[in-house]
Amino acid sequence: MNRNEAIKRFHGGDDAFAELIDDSPPAELPSPDTDVPMVSRSVRLPMDTYERVRAAAEARGIGVTTLMRQWIEAGLADLDDSATVSLADVRRALASLSRPTAA
């Protein structure tokens, strides 16, 4: 059945339309990339800011929304002192403390 015929049947109240839907194969929906429920929000950014974010995400090989989410999570962690730092950063910081300073 083509689109126009389906629309005609739908608006005509044809009972066979429900059977047509029931007989159709199930739709294949994309799997979510996370088990955590997500909320979609719209953010308005100046074009130059968006381009900078896009370039930063591209340089990291991730999507723009993924990078924005990481930045928001890092900012929130900083607010409640639950920030996570890499072990390499900790080692570099400790190594710099153990070096004698020039007098």
Backbone as XML, in Angstrom:
<?xml version="1.0"?>
<chain id="A" units="angstrom">
  <residue number="1" name="MET">
    <atom name="N" x="0.850" y="-1.170" z="0.000"/>
    <atom name="CA" x="0.000" y="0.000" z="0.000"/>
    <atom name="C" x="0.895" y="1.233" z="0.000"/>
  </residue>
  <residue number="2" name="ASN">
    <atom name="N" x="0.546" y="2.221" z="-0.827"/>
    <atom name="CA" x="1.350" y="3.432" z="-0.870"/>
    <atom name="C" x="0.873" y="4.431" z="0.185"/>
  </residue>
  <residue number="3" name="ARG">
    <atom name="N" x="1.599" y="5.502" z="0.329"/>
    <atom name="CA" x="1.325" y="6.511" z="1.359"/>
    <atom name="C" x="-0.060" y="7.115" z="1.203"/>
  </residue>
  <residue number="4" name="ASN">
    <atom name="N" x="-0.433" y="7.488" z="-0.017"/>
    <atom name="CA" x="-1.735" y="8.138" z="-0.236"/>
    <atom name="C" x="-2.894" y="7.204" z="0.121"/>
  </residue>
  <residue number="5" name="GLU">
    <atom name="N" x="-2.765" y="5.933" z="-0.230"/>
    <atom name="CA" x="-3.810" y="4.962" z="0.109"/>
    <atom name="C" x="-3.913" y="4.799" z="1.623"/>
  </residue>
  <residue number="6" name="ALA">
    <atom name="N" x="-2.774" y="4.754" z="2.297"/>
    <atom name="CA" x="-2.775" y="4.624" z="3.756"/>
    <atom name="C" x="-3.430" y="5.838" z="4.405"/>
  </residue>
  <residue number="7" name="ILE">
    <atom name="N" x="-3.139" y="7.036" z="3.910"/>
    <atom name="CA" x="-3.742" y="8.251" z="4.465"/>
    <atom name="C" x="-5.254" y="8.232" z="4.241"/>
  </residue>
  <residue number="8" name="LYS">
    <atom name="N" x="-5.662" y="7.829" z="3.060"/>
    <atom name="CA" x="-7.088" y="7.762" z="2.741"/>
    <atom name="C" x="-7.800" y="6.787" z="3.681"/>
  </residue>
  <residue number="9" name="ARG">
    <atom name="N" x="-7.194" y="5.628" z="3.910"/>
    <atom name="CA" x="-7.800" y="4.650" z="4.815"/>
    <atom name="C" x="-7.857" y="5.173" z="6.246"/>
  </residue>
  <residue number="10" name="PHE">
    <atom name="N" x="-6.792" y="5.842" z="6.668"/>
    <atom name="CA" x="-6.743" y="6.375" z="8.034"/>
    <atom name="C" x="-7.847" y="7.391" z="8.260"/>
  </residue>
  <residue number="11" name="HIS">
    <atom name="N" x="-7.959" y="8.363" z="7.356"/>
    <atom name="CA" x="-8.966" y="9.415" z="7.513"/>
    <atom name="C" x="-10.377" y="8.897" z="7.251"/>
  </residue>
  <residue number="12" name="GLY">
    <atom name="N" x="-10.500" y="7.806" z="6.519"/>
    <atom name="CA" x="-11.816" y="7.232" z="6.248"/>
    <atom name="C" x="-12.324" y="6.352" z="7.379"/>
  </residue>
  <residue number="13" name="GLY">
    <atom name="N" x="-11.519" y="6.120" z="8.390"/>
    <atom name="CA" x="-11.934" y="5.298" z="9.523"/>
    <atom name="C" x="-11.958" y="3.826" z="9.203"/>
  </residue>
  <residue number="14" name="ASP">
    <atom name="N" x="-11.225" y="3.414" z="8.212"/>
    <atom name="CA" x="-11.191" y="2.007" z="7.810"/>
    <atom name="C" x="-10.604" y="1.160" z="8.931"/>
  </residue>
  <residue number="15" name="ASP">
    <atom name="N" x="-11.351" y="0.156" z="9.376"/>
    <atom name="CA" x="-10.882" y="-0.722" z="10.452"/>
    <atom name="C" x="-9.681" y="-1.554" z="10.028"/>
  </residue>
  <residue number="16" name="ALA">
    <atom name="N" x="-9.511" y="-1.781" z="8.759"/>
    <atom name="CA" x="-8.397" y="-2.593" z="8.271"/>
    <atom name="C" x="-7.060" y="-1.884" z="8.472"/>
  </residue>
  <residue number="17" name="PHE">
    <atom name="N" x="-7.122" y="-0.580" z="8.692"/>
    <atom name="CA" x="-5.880" y="0.171" z="8.892"/>
    <atom name="C" x="-5.145" y="-0.321" z="10.136"/>
  </residue>
  <residue number="18" name="ALA">
    <atom name="N" x="-5.867" y="-0.586" z="11.228"/>
    <atom name="CA" x="-5.247" y="-1.092" z="12.460"/>
    <atom name="C" x="-4.596" y="-2.447" z="12.204"/>
  </residue>
  <residue number="19" name="GLU">
    <atom name="N" x="-5.259" y="-3.286" z="11.410"/>
    <atom name="CA" x="-4.686" y="-4.592" z="11.086"/>
    <atom name="C" x="-3.402" y="-4.433" z="10.274"/>
  </residue>
  <residue number="20" name="LEU">
    <atom name="N" x="-3.378" y="-3.440" z="9.395"/>
    <atom name="CA" x="-2.193" y="-3.165" z="8.591"/>
    <atom name="C" x="-1.011" y="-2.818" z="9.494"/>
  </residue>
  <residue number="21" name="ILE">
    <atom name="N" x="-1.267" y="-2.014" z="10.507"/>
    <atom name="CA" x="-0.211" y="-1.623" z="11.444"/>
    <atom name="C" x="0.256" y="-2.840" z="12.242"/>
  </residue>
  <residue number="22" name="ASP">
    <atom name="N" x="-0.696" y="-3.646" z="12.715"/>
    <atom name="CA" x="-0.342" y="-4.827" z="13.511"/>
    <atom name="C" x="0.484" y="-5.821" z="12.714"/>
  </residue>
  <residue number="23" name="ASP">
    <atom name="N" x="0.252" y="-5.901" z="11.398"/>
    <atom name="CA" x="0.956" y="-6.864" z="10.567"/>
    <atom name="C" x="2.318" y="-6.386" z="10.089"/>
  </residue>
  <residue number="24" name="SER">
    <atom name="N" x="2.611" y="-5.122" z="10.311"/>
    <atom name="CA" x="3.883" y="-4.585" z="9.816"/>
    <atom name="C" x="5.033" y="-5.053" z="10.710"/>
  </residue>
  <residue number="25" name="PRO">
    <atom name="N" x="6.232" y="-5.155" z="10.139"/>
    <atom name="CA" x="7.378" y="-5.578" z="10.961"/>
    <atom name="C" x="7.711" y="-4.502" z="11.995"/>
  </residue>
  <residue number="26" name="PRO">
    <atom name="N" x="8.237" y="-4.888" z="13.142"/>
    <atom name="CA" x="8.574" y="-3.895" z="14.176"/>
    <atom name="C" x="9.664" y="-2.946" z="13.686"/>
  </residue>
  <residue number="27" name="ALA">
    <atom name="N" x="9.546" y="-1.708" z="14.111"/>
    <atom name="CA" x="10.540" y="-0.698" z="13.738"/>
    <atom name="C" x="11.841" y="-0.976" z="14.476"/>
  </residue>
  <residue number="28" name="GLU">
    <atom name="N" x="12.948" y="-0.761" z="13.806"/>
    <atom name="CA" x="14.252" y="-0.913" z="14.445"/>
    <atom name="C" x="14.712" y="0.448" z="14.938"/>
  </residue>
  <residue number="29" name="LEU">
    <atom name="N" x="14.660" y="0.632" z="16.230"/>
    <atom name="CA" x="15.060" y="1.888" z="16.850"/>
    <atom name="C" x="16.508" y="1.802" z="17.289"/>
  </residue>
  <residue number="30" name="PRO">
    <atom name="N" x="17.226" y="2.932" z="17.267"/>
    <atom name="CA" x="18.623" y="2.896" z="17.719"/>
    <atom name="C" x="18.695" y="2.602" z="19.214"/>
  </residue>
  <residue number="31" name="SER">
    <atom name="N" x="19.719" y="1.878" z="19.604"/>
    <atom name="CA" x="19.927" y="1.588" z="21.024"/>
    <atom name="C" x="20.542" y="2.799" z="21.692"/>
  </residue>
  <residue number="32" name="PRO">
    <atom name="N" x="20.077" y="3.131" z="22.902"/>
    <atom name="CA" x="20.693" y="4.251" z="23.611"/>
    <atom name="C" x="22.149" y="3.946" z="23.917"/>
  </residue>
  <residue number="33" name="ASP">
    <atom name="N" x="22.988" y="4.982" z="23.942"/>
    <atom name="CA" x="24.406" y="4.780" z="24.209"/>
    <atom name="C" x="24.721" y="4.792" z="25.701"/>
  </residue>
  <residue number="34" name="THR">
    <atom name="N" x="23.696" y="4.810" z="26.531"/>
    <atom name="CA" x="23.906" y="4.828" z="27.968"/>
    <atom name="C" x="22.717" y="4.204" z="28.681"/>
  </residue>
  <residue number="35" name="ASP">
    <atom name="N" x="22.956" y="3.663" z="29.860"/>
    <atom name="CA" x="21.877" y="3.114" z="30.680"/>
    <atom name="C" x="21.237" y="4.191" z="31.541"/>
  </residue>
  <residue number="36" name="VAL">
    <atom name="N" x="21.869" y="5.356" z="31.608"/>
    <atom name="CA" x="21.383" y="6.458" z="32.419"/>
    <atom name="C" x="20.355" y="7.254" z="31.610"/>
  </residue>
  <residue number="37" name="PRO">
    <atom name="N" x="19.173" y="7.482" z="32.168"/>
    <atom name="CA" x="18.198" y="8.297" z="31.435"/>
    <atom name="C" x="18.765" y="9.690" z="31.158"/>
  </residue>
  <residue number="38" name="MET">
    <atom name="N" x="18.528" y="10.190" z="29.966"/>
    <atom name="CA" x="19.049" y="11.497" z="29.569"/>
    <atom name="C" x="17.898" y="12.471" z="29.323"/>
  </residue>
  <residue number="39" name="VAL">
    <atom name="N" x="18.183" y="13.749" z="29.490"/>
    <atom name="CA" x="17.231" y="14.813" z="29.225"/>
    <atom name="C" x="17.827" y="15.681" z="28.126"/>
  </residue>
  <residue number="40" name="SER">
    <atom name="N" x="17.035" y="15.994" z="27.147"/>
    <atom name="CA" x="17.503" y="16.843" z="26.058"/>
    <atom name="C" x="17.133" y="18.294" z="26.356"/>
  </residue>
  <residue number="41" name="ARG">
    <atom name="N" x="18.112" y="19.182" z="26.244"/>
    <atom name="CA" x="17.894" y="20.616" z="26.467"/>
    <atom name="C" x="18.483" y="21.376" z="25.300"/>
  </residue>
  <residue number="42" name="SER">
    <atom name="N" x="17.885" y="22.477" z="24.992"/>
    <atom name="CA" x="18.378" y="23.322" z="23.915"/>
    <atom name="C" x="19.202" y="24.456" z="24.513"/>
  </residue>
  <residue number="43" name="VAL">
    <atom name="N" x="20.354" y="24.717" z="23.930"/>
    <atom name="CA" x="21.222" y="25.794" z="24.400"/>
    <atom name="C" x="21.525" y="26.703" z="23.223"/>
  </residue>
  <residue number="44" name="ARG">
    <atom name="N" x="21.281" y="27.978" z="23.401"/>
    <atom name="CA" x="21.575" y="28.943" z="22.347"/>
    <atom name="C" x="22.986" y="29.486" z="22.561"/>
  </residue>
  <residue number="45" name="LEU">
    <atom name="N" x="23.819" y="29.346" z="21.540"/>
    <atom name="CA" x="25.206" y="29.800" z="21.604"/>
    <atom name="C" x="25.491" y="30.725" z="20.435"/>
  </residue>
  <residue number="46" name="PRO">
    <atom name="N" x="26.349" y="31.718" z="20.647"/>
    <atom name="CA" x="26.811" y="32.500" z="19.492"/>
    <atom name="C" x="27.545" y="31.570" z="18.524"/>
  </residue>
  <residue number="47" name="MET">
    <atom name="N" x="27.470" y="31.856" z="17.256"/>
    <atom name="CA" x="28.057" y="30.989" z="16.237"/>
    <atom name="C" x="29.545" y="30.764" z="16.479"/>
  </residue>
  <residue number="48" name="ASP">
    <atom name="N" x="30.294" y="31.818" z="16.847"/>
    <atom name="CA" x="31.738" y="31.634" z="17.054"/>
    <atom name="C" x="32.017" y="30.721" z="18.253"/>
  </residue>
  <residue number="49" name="THR">
    <atom name="N" x="31.195" y="30.792" z="19.282"/>
    <atom name="CA" x="31.355" y="29.902" z="20.432"/>
    <atom name="C" x="31.074" y="28.470" z="20.020"/>
  </residue>
  <residue number="50" name="TYR">
    <atom name="N" x="29.991" y="28.266" z="19.274"/>
    <atom name="CA" x="29.660" y="26.919" z="18.816"/>
    <atom name="C" x="30.783" y="26.348" z="17.951"/>
  </residue>
  <residue number="51" name="GLU">
    <atom name="N" x="31.334" y="27.158" z="17.072"/>
    <atom name="CA" x="32.415" y="26.684" z="16.199"/>
    <atom name="C" x="33.643" y="26.281" z="17.009"/>
  </residue>
  <residue number="52" name="ARG">
    <atom name="N" x="33.927" y="27.014" z="18.074"/>
    <atom name="CA" x="35.052" y="26.652" z="18.937"/>
    <atom name="C" x="34.789" y="25.335" z="19.656"/>
  </residue>
  <residue number="53" name="VAL">
    <atom name="N" x="33.564" y="25.157" z="20.134"/>
    <atom name="CA" x="33.199" y="23.903" z="20.803"/>
    <atom name="C" x="33.268" y="22.746" z="19.803"/>
  </residue>
  <residue number="54" name="ARG">
    <atom name="N" x="32.741" y="22.949" z="18.606"/>
    <atom name="CA" x="32.758" y="21.917" z="17.569"/>
    <atom name="C" x="34.190" y="21.519" z="17.233"/>
  </residue>
  <residue number="55" name="ALA">
    <atom name="N" x="35.071" y="22.519" z="17.092"/>
    <atom name="CA" x="36.472" y="22.233" z="16.780"/>
    <atom name="C" x="37.148" y="21.469" z="17.924"/>
  </residue>
  <residue number="56" name="ALA">
    <atom name="N" x="36.843" y="21.850" z="19.155"/>
    <atom name="CA" x="37.423" y="21.154" z="20.312"/>
    <atom name="C" x="36.933" y="19.710" z="20.376"/>
  </residue>
  <residue number="57" name="ALA">
    <atom name="N" x="35.664" y="19.500" z="20.091"/>
    <atom name="CA" x="35.116" y="18.139" z="20.096"/>
    <atom name="C" x="35.740" y="17.312" z="18.976"/>
  </residue>
  <residue number="58" name="GLU">
    <atom name="N" x="35.861" y="17.912" z="17.811"/>
    <atom name="CA" x="36.451" y="17.199" z="16.672"/>
    <atom name="C" x="37.905" y="16.813" z="16.971"/>
  </residue>
  <residue number="59" name="ALA">
    <atom name="N" x="38.646" y="17.713" z="17.607"/>
    <atom name="CA" x="40.046" y="17.437" z="17.945"/>
    <atom name="C" x="40.159" y="16.257" z="18.921"/>
  </residue>
  <residue number="60" name="ARG">
    <atom name="N" x="39.132" y="16.080" z="19.749"/>
    <atom name="CA" x="39.133" y="14.985" z="20.720"/>
    <atom name="C" x="38.498" y="13.717" z="20.152"/>
  </residue>
  <residue number="61" name="GLY">
    <atom name="N" x="37.910" y="13.825" z="18.976"/>
    <atom name="CA" x="37.278" y="12.667" z="18.357"/>
    <atom name="C" x="35.959" y="12.277" z="18.994"/>
  </residue>
  <residue number="62" name="ILE">
    <atom name="N" x="35.247" y="13.267" z="19.567"/>
    <atom name="CA" x="33.951" y="13.000" z="20.197"/>
    <atom name="C" x="32.924" y="13.981" z="19.653"/>
  </residue>
  <residue number="63" name="GLY">
    <atom name="N" x="31.671" y="13.748" z="19.958"/>
    <atom name="CA" x="30.598" y="14.623" z="19.511"/>
    <atom name="C" x="30.521" y="15.898" z="20.342"/>
  </residue>
  <residue number="64" name="VAL">
    <atom name="N" x="29.899" y="16.903" z="19.766"/>
    <atom name="CA" x="29.745" y="18.194" z="20.451"/>
    <atom name="C" x="28.973" y="18.031" z="21.756"/>
  </residue>
  <residue number="65" name="THR">
    <atom name="N" x="27.853" y="17.309" z="21.721"/>
    <atom name="CA" x="27.063" y="17.164" z="22.946"/>
    <atom name="C" x="27.812" y="16.367" z="24.013"/>
  </residue>
  <residue number="66" name="THR">
    <atom name="N" x="28.624" y="15.406" z="23.595"/>
    <atom name="CA" x="29.425" y="14.646" z="24.558"/>
    <atom name="C" x="30.421" y="15.563" z="25.249"/>
  </residue>
  <residue number="67" name="LEU">
    <atom name="N" x="31.088" y="16.409" z="24.477"/>
    <atom name="CA" x="32.051" y="17.343" z="25.064"/>
    <atom name="C" x="31.358" y="18.340" z="25.990"/>
  </residue>
  <residue number="68" name="MET">
    <atom name="N" x="30.224" y="18.861" z="25.563"/>
    <atom name="CA" x="29.494" y="19.810" z="26.414"/>
    <atom name="C" x="29.069" y="19.141" z="27.721"/>
  </residue>
  <residue number="69" name="ARG">
    <atom name="N" x="28.621" y="17.888" z="27.632"/>
    <atom name="CA" x="28.225" y="17.149" z="28.831"/>
    <atom name="C" x="29.429" y="16.953" z="29.760"/>
  </residue>
  <residue number="70" name="GLN">
    <atom name="N" x="30.593" y="16.626" z="29.191"/>
    <atom name="CA" x="31.805" y="16.461" z="29.999"/>
    <atom name="C" x="32.163" y="17.761" z="30.707"/>
  </residue>
  <residue number="71" name="TRP">
    <atom name="N" x="32.080" y="18.880" z="29.981"/>
    <atom name="CA" x="32.403" y="20.172" z="30.588"/>
    <atom name="C" x="31.422" y="20.536" z="31.700"/>
  </residue>
  <residue number="72" name="ILE">
    <atom name="N" x="30.156" y="20.262" z="31.494"/>
    <atom name="CA" x="29.154" y="20.554" z="32.525"/>
    <atom name="C" x="29.408" y="19.695" z="33.754"/>
  </residue>
  <residue number="73" name="GLU">
    <atom name="N" x="29.675" y="18.398" z="33.532"/>
    <atom name="CA" x="29.950" y="17.496" z="34.657"/>
    <atom name="C" x="31.208" y="17.934" z="35.411"/>
  </residue>
  <residue number="74" name="ALA">
    <atom name="N" x="32.238" y="18.364" z="34.685"/>
    <atom name="CA" x="33.474" y="18.834" z="35.335"/>
    <atom name="C" x="33.204" y="20.097" z="36.152"/>
  </residue>
  <residue number="75" name="GLY">
    <atom name="N" x="32.415" y="21.003" z="35.603"/>
    <atom name="CA" x="32.074" y="22.229" z="36.317"/>
    <atom name="C" x="31.286" y="21.938" z="37.582"/>
  </residue>
  <residue number="76" name="LEU">
    <atom name="N" x="30.326" y="21.022" z="37.496"/>
    <atom name="CA" x="29.543" y="20.656" z="38.677"/>
    <atom name="C" x="30.405" y="19.951" z="39.714"/>
  </residue>
  <residue number="77" name="ALA">
    <atom name="N" x="31.319" y="19.101" z="39.271"/>
    <atom name="CA" x="32.223" y="18.418" z="40.199"/>
    <atom name="C" x="33.097" y="19.433" z="40.919"/>
  </residue>
  <residue number="78" name="ASP">
    <atom name="N" x="33.510" y="20.468" z="40.211"/>
    <atom name="CA" x="34.334" y="21.515" z="40.811"/>
    <atom name="C" x="33.548" y="22.269" z="41.884"/>
  </residue>
  <residue number="79" name="LEU">
    <atom name="N" x="32.257" y="22.435" z="41.668"/>
    <atom name="CA" x="31.426" y="23.139" z="42.641"/>
    <atom name="C" x="31.291" y="22.375" z="43.954"/>
  </residue>
  <residue number="80" name="ASP">
    <atom name="N" x="31.243" y="21.046" z="43.865"/>
    <atom name="CA" x="31.055" y="20.252" z="45.084"/>
    <atom name="C" x="32.311" y="19.487" z="45.499"/>
  </residue>
  <residue number="81" name="ASP">
    <atom name="N" x="33.438" y="19.900" z="44.984"/>
    <atom name="CA" x="34.734" y="19.312" z="45.346"/>
    <atom name="C" x="34.800" y="17.805" z="45.117"/>
  </residue>
  <residue number="82" name="SER">
    <atom name="N" x="34.080" y="17.320" z="44.122"/>
    <atom name="CA" x="34.162" y="15.889" z="43.811"/>
    <atom name="C" x="34.857" y="15.675" z="42.475"/>
  </residue>
  <residue number="83" name="ALA">
    <atom name="N" x="35.706" y="16.614" z="42.106"/>
    <atom name="CA" x="36.377" y="16.539" z="40.806"/>
    <atom name="C" x="37.284" y="15.316" z="40.742"/>
  </residue>
  <residue number="84" name="THR">
    <atom name="N" x="37.328" y="14.714" z="39.575"/>
    <atom name="CA" x="38.206" y="13.579" z="39.332"/>
    <atom name="C" x="39.353" y="14.050" z="38.457"/>
  </residue>
  <residue number="85" name="VAL">
    <atom name="N" x="40.580" y="13.723" z="38.859"/>
    <atom name="CA" x="41.746" y="14.085" z="38.053"/>
    <atom name="C" x="42.456" y="12.804" z="37.663"/>
  </residue>
  <residue number="86" name="SER">
    <atom name="N" x="43.162" y="12.874" z="36.568"/>
    <atom name="CA" x="43.872" y="11.675" z="36.120"/>
    <atom name="C" x="45.073" y="11.417" z="37.022"/>
  </residue>
  <residue number="87" name="LEU">
    <atom name="N" x="45.441" y="10.163" z="37.123"/>
    <atom name="CA" x="46.600" y="9.774" z="37.918"/>
    <atom name="C" x="47.866" y="10.414" z="37.364"/>
  </residue>
  <residue number="88" name="ALA">
    <atom name="N" x="47.947" y="10.546" z="36.050"/>
    <atom name="CA" x="49.115" y="11.184" z="35.427"/>
    <atom name="C" x="49.245" y="12.631" z="35.882"/>
  </residue>
  <residue number="89" name="ASP">
    <atom name="N" x="48.126" y="13.351" z="35.985"/>
    <atom name="CA" x="48.171" y="14.737" z="36.458"/>
    <atom name="C" x="48.628" y="14.809" z="37.912"/>
  </residue>
  <residue number="90" name="VAL">
    <atom name="N" x="48.160" y="13.883" z="38.720"/>
    <atom name="CA" x="48.573" y="13.856" z="40.130"/>
    <atom name="C" x="50.070" y="13.590" z="40.230"/>
  </residue>
  <residue number="91" name="ARG">
    <atom name="N" x="50.553" y="12.635" z="39.460"/>
    <atom name="CA" x="51.994" y="12.318" z="39.490"/>
    <atom name="C" x="52.830" y="13.508" z="39.050"/>
  </residue>
  <residue number="92" name="ARG">
    <atom name="N" x="52.386" y="14.202" z="37.993"/>
    <atom name="CA" x="53.134" y="15.391" z="37.538"/>
    <atom name="C" x="53.157" y="16.475" z="38.619"/>
  </residue>
  <residue number="93" name="ALA">
    <atom name="N" x="52.026" y="16.680" z="39.276"/>
    <atom name="CA" x="51.952" y="17.695" z="40.333"/>
    <atom name="C" x="52.867" y="17.325" z="41.494"/>
  </residue>
  <residue number="94" name="LEU">
    <atom name="N" x="52.856" y="16.061" z="41.892"/>
    <atom name="CA" x="53.729" y="15.630" z="42.983"/>
    <atom name="C" x="55.193" y="15.705" z="42.608"/>
  </residue>
  <residue number="95" name="ALA">
    <atom name="N" x="55.500" y="15.343" z="41.366"/>
    <atom name="CA" x="56.898" y="15.407" z="40.903"/>
    <atom name="C" x="57.394" y="16.847" z="40.910"/>
  </residue>
  <residue number="96" name="SER">
    <atom name="N" x="56.530" y="17.789" z="40.555"/>
    <atom name="CA" x="56.963" y="19.191" z="40.527"/>
    <atom name="C" x="57.193" y="19.731" z="41.929"/>
  </residue>
  <residue number="97" name="LEU">
    <atom name="N" x="56.519" y="19.166" z="42.939"/>
    <atom name="CA" x="56.720" y="19.596" z="44.323"/>
    <atom name="C" x="58.035" y="19.085" z="44.897"/>
  </residue>
  <residue number="98" name="SER">
    <atom name="N" x="58.512" y="17.964" z="44.398"/>
    <atom name="CA" x="59.716" y="17.369" z="44.976"/>
    <atom name="C" x="60.987" y="17.961" z="44.385"/>
  </residue>
  <residue number="99" name="ARG">
    <atom name="N" x="60.871" y="18.777" z="43.327"/>
    <atom name="CA" x="62.054" y="19.371" z="42.726"/>
    <atom name="C" x="62.516" y="20.592" z="43.539"/>
  </residue>
  <residue number="100" name="PRO">
    <atom name="N" x="63.807" y="20.677" z="43.791"/>
    <atom name="CA" x="64.304" y="21.861" z="44.518"/>
    <atom name="C" x="64.189" y="23.088" z="43.608"/>
  </residue>
  <residue number="101" name="THR">
    <atom name="N" x="63.862" y="24.205" z="44.211"/>
    <atom name="CA" x="63.757" y="25.446" z="43.436"/>
    <atom name="C" x="65.110" y="26.123" z="43.397"/>
  </residue>
  <residue number="102" name="ALA">
    <atom name="N" x="65.356" y="26.825" z="42.307"/>
    <atom name="CA" x="66.645" y="27.555" z="42.160"/>
    <atom name="C" x="66.619" y="28.779" z="43.071"/>
  </residue>
  <residue number="103" name="ALA">
    <atom name="N" x="67.702" y="29.021" z="43.759"/>
    <atom name="CA" x="67.773" y="30.151" z="44.694"/>
    <atom name="C" x="68.383" y="31.364" z="44.048"/>
  </residue>
</chain>
